[in-house]
């Protein structure tokens, strides 16, 4: 048998679950603040990764549409790399190979750059969906290309990216759990730490944190829905 | 994860003649899959050609190029992992598909079942896959149950219990994502189509089955491509419930010899080959089932934006 | 200053193998309204786009007010030559007022209050002061096109180009746009108009140019071209237009 990777137990253990045993739920609630601490790290990691993803992905999207031959090829191939590799591999490479530490920073870079690769596609699609006539009309009143991109194309493209962005946000949120692979004490890792202590409470603990993840994705989506409503162009399709 | 990747373009036809790049691609694919097939056969039948896990040619043959020698040394073990990666992907997508059809149908046409389907889909899509695998593996003790089944873990072709748990997990997960893609596809079929079907006397179910679904399934192919790629990549999470798939093998070898970069680069190449094969196959499928005169969904979207 | 406002000499433009404009010559005096007609694909749009350099000519010279346009800064040229599009191309994320304001602020460098005032005036001029805060998608096609005209006028252009400004409109909305264009003509605006509206050509045009296959086949006052065209192709084309219009109105 292959030796297990770090942080993965090599022998599965069996829980003999009396589902809903009160003592186990008591254990979960007793450790609620430990888990909520993990939740805070999960949220911080999500926000940091999304921001890094935006900071790198937005210009990358612009370059993919308006860039020169070489800059475009460079950005596009980086994108293929980050989109084609499993996120757990990227996280491990950032931590063990690139040697970024602490784990939080390594996870931020991994999730952030991977997200940038997806966000660039969201923005690229949004920019390309703004009709060519908009650029023409902007140039025809005498705006420079840069001005046209900045005042006419980008404001419309950003609005059109909100749905894709919404999707991306929940993906990053869920994938923060994979920082488990480098032992970052986010929500899932903390739940794991708890249930190896008390193997009868595995189901209770994982259900509890799943509920937290679910509440997070659900409420984030509602917030972004509201954002979209707020910025919708009257009479238009977005 | 809805709308992750946009599909890569189909094959390029240069005036009816073969495009050299495409020919190279086909050759590379044939070599890769031929080699993989031989590896798998060799290992399943207890060392048909060489010892299990040993390279067909000794790595020392390639001493002149250390990187290649390294790859040759470790590729056989990774190949065994690729088998599980492929198995998990195919099982997840194939078993998830019929469930997804039922879920999507309920979501679009159902009354009370709509809410059941919605609950399932949102719950699965709203929680991390890794947490789902933990529930199944550590939480429900599924593995101890599976271990008792005849043949599991003793007959070499039947995978061990963790693999079964992972297959169940990916099926549950993929069903929810596929259902969302299908729902989008069903809703993009003109509602007049179902009305026309009812008008010639088909029942609701038959109208959906013979008129709406054949169109919707075609529109679902780009989403389906995304799902396939998603599964290839996320099957790596099965490592955390001890399944020795590609990522797990790369990482356990690396934890012994500390050559993380080399091993993950090699594993990355394998993932890339799987992803490229998947996109290529689905794009061919899409060309094949395209209805003449009816734009493909991505083309329709493009047209609408102009 | 007896120079023509616009002079186009031996203008040529190809896309790949296809030579779309094969040597175009014409001039426009100030206050001229020249109407350009011709079959679809004959190069009318390309000709207009070469004038404001949305397309770069391959050969020939175009001068505006005595200045060679090829030597001008393209943004400055476009400030002086307004364009109105077939598909309106209003900035979808901006209100009518902001559509007019954008160029004033960013190209002409007006202050906020100057911009405000000028945008108001231009919308007034096309009869849309009360719709200033509507977004394009909330306006009818005719209203959108009038905003498009206001947007172009705000730049104080020396010359206005119109590329089939009414052909994307429902018949009942064409009139409001043509009447705005007619008023502009009466006010002395120099206009180069691609349109197949014979009524507008008859009433407003000083000259009518018939473009066919990349060259100007025939030109003259509208009555002359309508009543006694020299070329058979012009006659056929105009006859078909007349029949179409009769069909529409009858
Ligand atoms: N950007 C372009 N690229 C390639 N061909 C073009 C382009 N623009 C116009 N053409 C071609 O030039 C010809 C004339 O087009 P256009 O000037 O739009 O004609 P018109 O406005 O008279 O209908 C057409 O055959 C068209 O296909
Ligand atoms: Mg045209």
Short mmCIF file of C-alpha atoms in Angstrom, two decimals, chain B residues 1-180:
data_model
loop_
_atom_site.label_atom_id
_atom_site.label_comp_id
_atom_site.label_asym_id
_atom_site.label_seq_id
_atom_site.Cartn_x
_atom_site.Cartn_y
_atom_site.Cartn_z
CA UNK B 1 -19.27 24.51 -10.52
CA UNK B 2 -21.42 26.11 -13.08
CA UNK B 3 -19.85 27.82 -16.09
CA UNK B 4 -16.26 27.29 -15.08
CA UNK B 5 -14.48 26.83 -18.32
CA UNK B 6 -15.63 27.81 -21.72
CA UNK B 7 -15.18 24.97 -24.10
CA UNK B 8 -12.10 24.92 -26.25
CA UNK B 9 -12.72 25.00 -29.98
CA UNK B 10 -13.35 21.89 -32.00
CA UNK B 11 -10.93 20.36 -34.42
CA UNK B 12 -9.62 22.62 -37.13
CA UNK B 13 -10.28 21.61 -40.66
CA UNK B 14 -7.81 22.99 -43.14
CA UNK B 15 -9.36 22.65 -46.55
CA UNK B 16 -10.12 18.97 -46.07
CA UNK B 17 -6.45 18.13 -45.55
CA UNK B 18 -4.96 17.18 -42.22
CA UNK B 19 -3.70 19.91 -39.98
CA UNK B 20 -0.17 18.90 -38.86
CA UNK B 21 -0.85 20.08 -35.31
CA UNK B 22 -3.94 17.94 -35.15
CA UNK B 23 -2.06 14.92 -36.48
CA UNK B 24 0.64 15.45 -33.84
CA UNK B 25 -2.06 15.72 -31.20
CA UNK B 26 -3.69 12.50 -32.30
CA UNK B 27 -0.32 10.73 -32.30
CA UNK B 28 0.49 12.01 -28.82
CA UNK B 29 -2.93 10.94 -27.57
CA UNK B 30 -2.55 7.48 -29.09
CA UNK B 31 0.87 7.08 -27.51
CA UNK B 32 -0.33 8.28 -24.10
CA UNK B 33 -3.45 6.13 -23.99
CA UNK B 34 -1.71 3.12 -25.52
CA UNK B 35 0.96 3.28 -22.89
CA UNK B 36 -1.62 3.75 -20.11
CA UNK B 37 -3.65 0.80 -21.40
CA UNK B 38 -0.58 -1.46 -21.40
CA UNK B 39 0.36 -0.31 -17.90
CA UNK B 40 -3.08 -1.07 -16.56
CA UNK B 41 -3.23 -4.48 -18.21
CA UNK B 42 0.21 -5.27 -16.88
CA UNK B 43 -0.69 -4.34 -13.31
CA UNK B 44 -4.14 -5.95 -13.27
CA UNK B 45 -2.81 -9.27 -14.35
CA UNK B 46 -0.02 -9.31 -11.81
CA UNK B 47 2.81 -8.25 -14.06
CA UNK B 48 1.98 -9.33 -17.59
CA UNK B 49 5.12 -7.82 -19.12
CA UNK B 50 7.22 -6.45 -16.29
CA UNK B 51 6.87 -6.44 -12.52
CA UNK B 52 3.95 -4.38 -11.20
CA UNK B 53 4.95 -0.72 -10.94
CA UNK B 54 8.17 -1.24 -12.86
CA UNK B 55 8.94 0.69 -16.03
CA UNK B 56 8.80 -1.13 -19.39
CA UNK B 57 12.32 0.09 -20.08
CA UNK B 58 14.80 0.54 -17.22
CA UNK B 59 15.15 4.24 -16.30
CA UNK B 60 18.92 3.89 -16.68
CA UNK B 61 18.35 3.72 -20.45
CA UNK B 62 17.64 7.44 -20.27
CA UNK B 63 20.58 8.45 -18.12
CA UNK B 64 21.61 11.04 -20.70
CA UNK B 65 18.49 13.05 -19.82
CA UNK B 66 17.96 12.94 -16.04
CA UNK B 67 14.50 14.50 -16.19
CA UNK B 68 13.35 11.79 -18.57
CA UNK B 69 14.92 9.05 -16.49
CA UNK B 70 13.10 10.43 -13.46
CA UNK B 71 9.81 10.47 -15.35
CA UNK B 72 10.33 6.92 -16.57
CA UNK B 73 11.08 5.74 -13.07
CA UNK B 74 7.95 7.12 -11.45
CA UNK B 75 5.44 7.20 -14.30
CA UNK B 76 4.37 3.55 -13.80
CA UNK B 77 3.24 4.18 -10.26
CA UNK B 78 1.44 7.35 -11.31
CA UNK B 79 -0.20 5.44 -14.14
CA UNK B 80 -1.77 3.14 -11.57
CA UNK B 81 -3.13 6.29 -9.90
CA UNK B 82 -4.45 7.61 -13.21
CA UNK B 83 -6.61 4.49 -13.44
CA UNK B 84 -8.44 5.46 -10.25
CA UNK B 85 -8.67 9.09 -11.35
CA UNK B 86 -10.28 8.00 -14.61
CA UNK B 87 -12.51 5.47 -12.87
CA UNK B 88 -13.79 8.00 -10.33
CA UNK B 89 -14.43 10.55 -13.07
CA UNK B 90 -16.29 8.20 -15.35
CA UNK B 91 -18.34 6.60 -12.59
CA UNK B 92 -19.20 9.99 -11.11
CA UNK B 93 -20.38 11.43 -14.39
CA UNK B 94 -22.10 8.28 -15.67
CA UNK B 95 -24.02 7.40 -12.52
CA UNK B 96 -24.67 11.05 -11.76
CA UNK B 97 -26.27 11.55 -15.16
CA UNK B 98 -29.55 9.59 -14.75
CA UNK B 99 -30.02 11.07 -11.29
CA UNK B 100 -29.40 14.52 -12.77
CA UNK B 101 -32.07 14.01 -15.42
CA UNK B 102 -34.63 13.17 -12.78
CA UNK B 103 -33.54 16.10 -10.62
CA UNK B 104 -33.57 18.57 -13.49
CA UNK B 105 -36.95 17.32 -14.69
CA UNK B 106 -38.36 17.72 -11.19
CA UNK B 107 -36.78 21.16 -10.88
CA UNK B 108 -38.37 22.43 -14.09
CA UNK B 109 -41.67 20.56 -14.31
CA UNK B 110 -42.35 19.22 -10.81
CA UNK B 111 -44.63 20.64 -8.14
CA UNK B 112 -43.68 19.28 -4.73
CA UNK B 113 -40.77 17.35 -6.19
CA UNK B 114 -39.39 20.68 -7.40
CA UNK B 115 -38.62 21.63 -3.81
CA UNK B 116 -37.07 18.29 -2.99
CA UNK B 117 -34.80 18.56 -6.02
CA UNK B 118 -33.96 22.17 -5.24
CA UNK B 119 -33.05 21.25 -1.65
CA UNK B 120 -30.78 18.45 -2.78
CA UNK B 121 -29.07 20.51 -5.46
CA UNK B 122 -28.50 23.56 -3.28
CA UNK B 123 -27.29 21.52 -0.33
CA UNK B 124 -24.72 19.65 -2.41
CA UNK B 125 -23.61 22.73 -4.32
CA UNK B 126 -23.48 24.80 -1.17
CA UNK B 127 -21.03 22.60 0.77
CA UNK B 128 -17.44 21.58 0.02
CA UNK B 129 -16.87 18.27 -1.73
CA UNK B 130 -14.24 17.38 0.83
CA UNK B 131 -16.77 17.74 3.65
CA UNK B 132 -19.13 15.47 1.70
CA UNK B 133 -16.42 12.84 1.36
CA UNK B 134 -15.73 13.08 5.10
CA UNK B 135 -19.39 12.55 5.90
CA UNK B 136 -19.50 9.41 3.80
CA UNK B 137 -16.16 8.01 4.80
CA UNK B 138 -15.68 8.95 8.42
CA UNK B 139 -19.20 9.94 9.37
CA UNK B 140 -21.40 7.19 8.02
CA UNK B 141 -18.92 4.37 8.32
CA UNK B 142 -19.71 3.43 4.75
CA UNK B 143 -16.29 1.91 4.36
CA UNK B 144 -16.83 -0.70 7.07
CA UNK B 145 -20.05 -1.71 5.40
CA UNK B 146 -18.44 -1.98 1.98
CA UNK B 147 -15.50 -3.91 3.36
CA UNK B 148 -17.88 -6.74 4.22
CA UNK B 149 -19.06 -7.11 0.61
CA UNK B 150 -17.68 -10.17 -1.21
CA UNK B 151 -14.56 -9.59 -3.26
CA UNK B 152 -13.80 -6.08 -2.07
CA UNK B 153 -10.13 -5.65 -1.33
CA UNK B 154 -9.29 -9.29 -2.01
CA UNK B 155 -9.84 -9.63 -5.75
CA UNK B 156 -7.31 -7.35 -7.41
CA UNK B 157 -9.64 -5.95 -10.07
CA UNK B 158 -12.26 -4.91 -7.53
CA UNK B 159 -11.12 -1.69 -5.87
CA UNK B 160 -10.86 -1.39 -2.14
CA UNK B 161 -13.51 0.13 0.06
CA UNK B 162 -12.33 3.75 0.05
CA UNK B 163 -12.67 3.80 -3.72
CA UNK B 164 -16.28 2.74 -3.45
CA UNK B 165 -16.99 5.47 -0.94
CA UNK B 166 -15.39 7.98 -3.29
CA UNK B 167 -17.46 6.73 -6.23
CA UNK B 168 -20.63 7.17 -4.19
CA UNK B 169 -19.49 10.65 -3.15
CA UNK B 170 -18.70 11.79 -6.67
CA UNK B 171 -21.97 10.40 -7.98
CA UNK B 172 -23.97 12.31 -5.36
CA UNK B 173 -21.96 15.46 -6.02
CA UNK B 174 -21.93 15.27 -9.78
CA UNK B 175 -25.66 14.58 -9.96
CA UNK B 176 -26.34 17.97 -8.39
CA UNK B 177 -24.00 19.90 -10.71
CA UNK B 178 -25.15 18.05 -13.81
CA UNK B 179 -28.74 18.75 -12.81
CA UNK B 180 -28.04 22.47 -12.84
#
